[in-house]
Amino acid sequence: MTLLDQIKAARASGDPASIAKLIPYARFLGITLAHQGDELQATMIFASHLVGNASIPALHGGAIAGLLETTAVATVIERLDPLVLPRPVTLTFDYLRPGRAADLFAAAQVIRRGRRICTVHVVAWQGEREKPVATANATFLMG
Amino acid sequence: MSEERDDPELLRNLDRITRAFHTLVPLNRAMGMELLETGEGRGVMRLPWSEQWLGDPEAGLIHGGVLSALLDATCGIAAFMSLKVPSAIATLDLRIDHLRAAVKGADLCATAEVVRCTRQVLFVRGTIDQGDLTAPIAVATATFAVTP
């Protein structure tokens, strides 16, 4: 079974959490996935190695980026059934508020699907979704 | 790029603070990022290869988030090294274009330099390669706020 097949099987069986376990860097960041109603949401479980500025403390912008990208990829797999594991083309990240030393949640929306390229918008938040920590726009190649 | 600096002591001071700060950044330390060089408005870092960096273990591709982490760190160092007075900085935005596959087994090297520094905002560009400077893996632009 290819990796993509394993991921799709996990998704089909209603166990998106196991998707993140198949991706080593997602494991390193402590990312887990679950459905909240109809929506796939990711959680980057807080751990001290995810911190950037220890004096605040604030989550590292690079860790936040990793969560946003992983969430986008998982959402593309779920929504668009790509032929290959989506590969990033361009990602832009906007850092809106410091990420506190706490779990960080994220969810993505496919805003355009082309034949080979899709565009995704992702939001990451802690307390209120209306006051996000960061957002991203990402394009991926789907095969 | 900013004008030629006539304050080597400032550069040394910034370098010292940057190196101390870098060793205190948990994610940088946890990932094993190495600070190779600093200069005026410039930073070079290396991230040694690890199986933990894979995004697609079957195809042997490094997760894009690894590049984001390395670029955020390196651009931040370049930004800091352009300051006239040591200050805290925060990433405002980061754009990464993935030019080529980042493949397993090879270290990642990032170079960043400031293209413009104002009192409030620092504009930085960065590149990642895996040993071949003529074939960069990714290019990035980032802006940082100088926090009061």
Coordinates of C-alpha atoms in Angstrom, one line a residue:
Chain A
M1 CA 0.0 0.0 0.0
T2 CA 1.5 3.3 -1.0
L3 CA 1.7 6.1 1.6
L4 CA -1.1 8.0 -0.1
D5 CA -3.3 4.9 0.0
Q6 CA -2.6 4.5 3.7
I7 CA -3.5 8.1 4.3
K8 CA -6.7 7.7 2.3
A9 CA -7.5 4.5 4.1
A10 CA -7.1 6.3 7.4
R11 CA -9.4 9.1 6.1
A12 CA -12.0 6.6 4.8
S13 CA -12.0 4.7 8.1
G14 CA -12.9 7.9 9.9
D15 CA -9.5 8.0 11.7
P16 CA -7.8 11.1 10.5
A17 CA -5.6 11.2 13.6
S18 CA -3.6 8.3 12.1
I19 CA -2.8 10.5 9.1
A20 CA -0.5 12.7 11.1
K21 CA 1.3 9.7 12.5
L22 CA 2.4 8.7 8.9
I23 CA 4.2 12.0 8.4
P24 CA 7.4 12.2 10.4
Y25 CA 7.6 16.0 10.8
A26 CA 4.0 16.2 11.8
R27 CA 4.9 13.7 14.6
F28 CA 7.9 15.9 15.6
L29 CA 5.6 18.9 15.9
G30 CA 3.0 17.0 17.9
I31 CA 0.2 17.5 15.4
T32 CA -3.0 15.5 15.5
L33 CA -6.1 15.6 13.3
A34 CA -9.8 15.1 14.1
H35 CA -13.2 16.0 12.7
Q36 CA -15.1 18.7 14.5
G37 CA -18.5 18.1 12.8
D38 CA -17.9 18.3 9.1
E39 CA -14.6 20.1 9.4
L40 CA -11.1 18.6 9.7
Q41 CA -9.2 20.3 12.4
A42 CA -5.6 19.9 13.4
T43 CA -4.1 20.5 16.8
M44 CA -0.5 21.2 17.5
I45 CA -0.3 20.0 21.1
F46 CA 1.9 22.3 23.1
A47 CA 5.4 21.1 24.0
S48 CA 8.3 23.2 25.2
H49 CA 10.4 22.5 22.1
L50 CA 7.8 24.4 19.9
V51 CA 8.7 27.7 21.5
G52 CA 10.5 30.5 19.7
N53 CA 11.0 33.3 22.1
A54 CA 11.3 31.7 25.6
S55 CA 11.1 34.9 27.5
I56 CA 7.4 35.5 26.5
P57 CA 7.0 32.5 25.8
A58 CA 5.7 32.5 22.3
L59 CA 5.4 29.7 19.7
H60 CA 8.1 29.6 17.0
G61 CA 6.8 31.0 13.7
G62 CA 8.4 28.0 12.0
A63 CA 6.3 25.6 14.1
I64 CA 3.2 27.6 13.3
A65 CA 4.0 27.4 9.6
G66 CA 4.5 23.6 9.9
L67 CA 1.0 23.3 11.4
L68 CA -0.6 25.4 8.8
E69 CA 1.0 23.5 5.9
T70 CA 0.2 20.1 7.4
T71 CA -3.4 21.1 7.9
A72 CA -3.6 22.3 4.3
V73 CA -2.2 19.0 3.0
A74 CA -4.5 16.9 5.1
T75 CA -7.5 18.9 3.9
V76 CA -6.5 18.6 0.3
I77 CA -6.3 14.9 0.7
E78 CA -9.7 14.7 2.3
R79 CA -11.5 17.1 -0.1
L80 CA -9.8 16.6 -3.4
D81 CA -8.6 13.0 -3.6
P82 CA -5.2 13.8 -5.2
L83 CA -3.1 11.4 -7.2
V84 CA 0.0 12.0 -5.2
L85 CA 0.7 13.5 -1.8
P86 CA 0.3 17.2 -2.4
R87 CA 3.6 19.0 -2.9
P88 CA 3.9 22.7 -1.8
V89 CA 4.5 25.3 -4.5
T90 CA 4.1 28.6 -2.6
L91 CA 3.1 29.3 0.9
T92 CA 2.5 32.8 2.4
F93 CA 2.1 33.1 6.2
D94 CA 0.7 36.1 8.1
Y95 CA 1.6 36.2 11.7
L96 CA -1.2 38.2 13.4
R97 CA -0.8 37.6 17.1
P98 CA 1.8 35.8 19.3
G99 CA 1.1 32.1 19.8
R100 CA 1.0 31.4 23.5
A101 CA 2.5 28.4 25.2
A102 CA -0.7 26.4 24.7
D103 CA -2.2 24.1 22.1
L104 CA -2.7 25.7 18.6
F105 CA -5.7 24.7 16.4
A106 CA -6.0 25.0 12.6
A107 CA -8.4 24.4 9.8
A108 CA -8.2 24.8 6.1
Q109 CA -10.5 25.5 3.2
V110 CA -9.8 24.7 -0.5
I111 CA -10.5 28.0 -2.3
R112 CA -9.7 26.8 -5.8
R113 CA -9.2 23.5 -7.4
G114 CA -7.5 23.4 -10.8
R115 CA -6.5 20.3 -12.7
R116 CA -3.1 20.0 -11.1
I117 CA -2.8 22.9 -8.7
C118 CA -5.1 23.8 -5.8
T119 CA -5.1 26.9 -3.6
V120 CA -5.9 26.5 0.2
H121 CA -6.5 29.1 2.9
V122 CA -5.6 28.0 6.5
V123 CA -6.3 29.6 9.8
A124 CA -4.6 28.9 13.2
W125 CA -6.1 30.0 16.5
Q126 CA -5.9 29.4 20.3
G127 CA -8.7 31.0 22.2
E128 CA -11.0 32.6 19.7
R129 CA -11.1 31.6 16.0
E130 CA -12.1 35.2 15.2
K131 CA -8.7 36.3 16.6
P132 CA -6.4 34.0 14.8
V133 CA -2.7 33.6 15.7
A134 CA -1.8 33.1 12.0
T135 CA -3.2 32.5 8.5
A136 CA -1.7 31.1 5.4
N137 CA -2.4 30.8 1.7
A138 CA -0.9 27.8 0.0
T139 CA -0.7 26.3 -3.4
F140 CA 0.0 22.6 -4.0
L141 CA 0.7 20.4 -7.0
M142 CA -1.6 17.4 -6.9
G143 CA 0.0 15.3 -9.6
Chain B
M1 CA 21.2 46.6 1.4
S2 CA 22.0 49.1 4.1
E3 CA 25.0 51.4 3.9
E4 CA 28.4 50.3 4.9
R5 CA 28.5 50.1 8.7
D6 CA 31.2 52.1 10.5
D7 CA 30.6 50.4 13.8
P8 CA 32.3 47.1 14.1
E9 CA 31.6 47.1 17.8
L10 CA 27.9 47.2 17.1
L11 CA 28.2 44.2 14.8
R12 CA 30.2 42.2 17.4
N13 CA 27.6 43.1 20.0
L14 CA 24.8 42.0 17.8
D15 CA 26.6 38.8 16.8
R16 CA 27.2 38.0 20.5
I17 CA 23.5 38.6 21.4
T18 CA 22.3 36.7 18.3
R19 CA 24.5 33.7 19.1
A20 CA 23.4 33.7 22.8
F21 CA 19.7 34.1 21.8
H22 CA 20.0 31.4 19.2
T23 CA 21.1 28.9 21.7
L24 CA 18.1 29.8 23.8
V25 CA 15.5 29.3 21.0
P26 CA 13.9 25.9 21.9
L27 CA 12.8 24.9 18.4
N28 CA 16.2 25.8 16.9
R29 CA 17.9 23.8 19.6
A30 CA 15.5 20.9 19.4
M31 CA 15.9 20.6 15.6
G32 CA 19.7 21.0 15.9
M33 CA 20.0 24.2 13.8
E34 CA 23.5 25.5 13.6
L35 CA 24.4 29.2 13.3
L36 CA 27.3 29.3 10.8
E37 CA 27.8 33.0 10.1
T38 CA 26.5 36.4 10.8
G39 CA 27.3 39.7 9.2
E40 CA 25.7 43.0 8.8
G41 CA 22.1 42.2 8.0
R42 CA 23.0 38.6 7.2
G43 CA 22.8 35.2 8.6
V44 CA 23.7 31.6 7.5
M45 CA 22.4 28.5 9.2
R46 CA 22.5 24.8 8.6
L47 CA 20.0 22.1 9.6
P48 CA 21.6 18.6 9.6
W49 CA 19.5 15.9 8.0
S50 CA 17.3 13.7 10.1
E51 CA 14.6 11.2 9.3
Q52 CA 12.3 13.3 11.5
W53 CA 12.2 16.0 8.8
L54 CA 10.4 13.8 6.2
G55 CA 7.0 14.9 5.0
D56 CA 6.6 12.2 2.4
P57 CA 8.7 9.2 3.6
E58 CA 7.8 7.1 0.6
A59 CA 9.1 9.6 -1.9
G60 CA 11.9 10.7 0.4
L61 CA 10.8 14.4 0.5
I62 CA 11.4 16.8 3.4
H63 CA 8.3 18.4 4.9
G64 CA 7.9 22.0 3.7
G65 CA 7.4 23.0 7.3
V66 CA 11.1 22.2 8.0
L67 CA 12.1 24.7 5.4
S68 CA 9.8 27.2 6.9
A69 CA 11.3 26.8 10.3
L70 CA 14.8 27.1 9.1
L71 CA 14.0 30.2 7.0
D72 CA 12.1 31.9 9.8
A73 CA 15.1 31.3 12.0
T74 CA 17.7 32.5 9.5
C75 CA 15.7 35.5 8.2
G76 CA 15.2 36.5 11.9
I77 CA 18.9 36.4 12.5
A78 CA 19.6 38.5 9.4
A79 CA 17.0 40.9 10.5
F80 CA 18.5 41.2 14.0
M81 CA 21.9 41.7 12.6
S82 CA 20.7 44.8 10.7
L83 CA 19.6 46.6 13.8
K84 CA 21.3 49.8 15.0
V85 CA 20.2 49.1 18.5
P86 CA 19.6 45.6 19.8
S87 CA 15.8 45.1 20.0
A88 CA 13.2 42.4 20.0
I89 CA 11.8 41.5 16.6
A90 CA 8.7 39.5 15.5
T91 CA 7.9 37.9 12.2
L92 CA 5.1 39.7 10.4
D93 CA 4.9 37.5 7.3
L94 CA 6.9 34.9 5.4
R95 CA 6.5 33.8 1.8
I96 CA 8.2 30.6 0.6
D97 CA 8.5 29.5 -3.0
H98 CA 9.5 25.8 -3.3
L99 CA 11.6 25.7 -6.4
R100 CA 12.9 22.1 -6.2
A101 CA 12.2 19.0 -4.2
A102 CA 13.9 19.0 -0.8
V103 CA 15.3 15.4 -0.7
K104 CA 16.2 13.1 2.2
G105 CA 19.7 12.5 3.2
A106 CA 21.2 16.0 2.6
D107 CA 21.6 18.8 5.1
L108 CA 19.7 22.1 4.5
C109 CA 21.6 25.4 4.4
A110 CA 19.9 28.7 4.6
T111 CA 21.3 32.2 3.8
A112 CA 19.4 35.3 4.5
E113 CA 20.1 39.0 4.0
V114 CA 18.2 42.2 4.8
V115 CA 17.2 44.2 1.7
R116 CA 15.9 47.2 3.6
C117 CA 15.7 48.2 7.3
T118 CA 13.6 51.0 8.6
R119 CA 12.9 51.9 12.2
Q120 CA 9.8 49.8 12.3
V121 CA 10.1 47.1 9.7
L122 CA 12.9 44.9 8.3
F123 CA 12.6 43.3 4.9
V124 CA 14.6 40.1 4.4
R125 CA 15.2 37.6 1.6
G126 CA 16.4 34.1 2.1
T127 CA 17.4 31.0 0.2
I128 CA 17.7 27.3 1.1
D129 CA 20.1 24.9 -0.7
Q130 CA 21.1 21.3 -0.2
G131 CA 24.7 21.8 -1.2
D132 CA 24.3 23.2 -4.8
L133 CA 24.1 27.0 -4.7
T134 CA 23.2 27.0 -8.4
A135 CA 20.1 25.0 -7.7
P136 CA 18.3 26.5 -4.7
I137 CA 15.6 24.4 -3.1
A138 CA 13.5 27.4 -2.0
V139 CA 13.5 31.2 -1.9
A140 CA 11.7 33.3 0.7
T141 CA 10.9 36.8 1.6
A142 CA 10.1 37.8 5.2
T143 CA 9.2 41.0 7.0
F144 CA 9.8 41.6 10.7
A145 CA 8.5 44.2 13.1
V146 CA 10.9 45.9 15.5
T147 CA 9.0 45.6 18.7
P148 CA 9.3 48.5 21.1

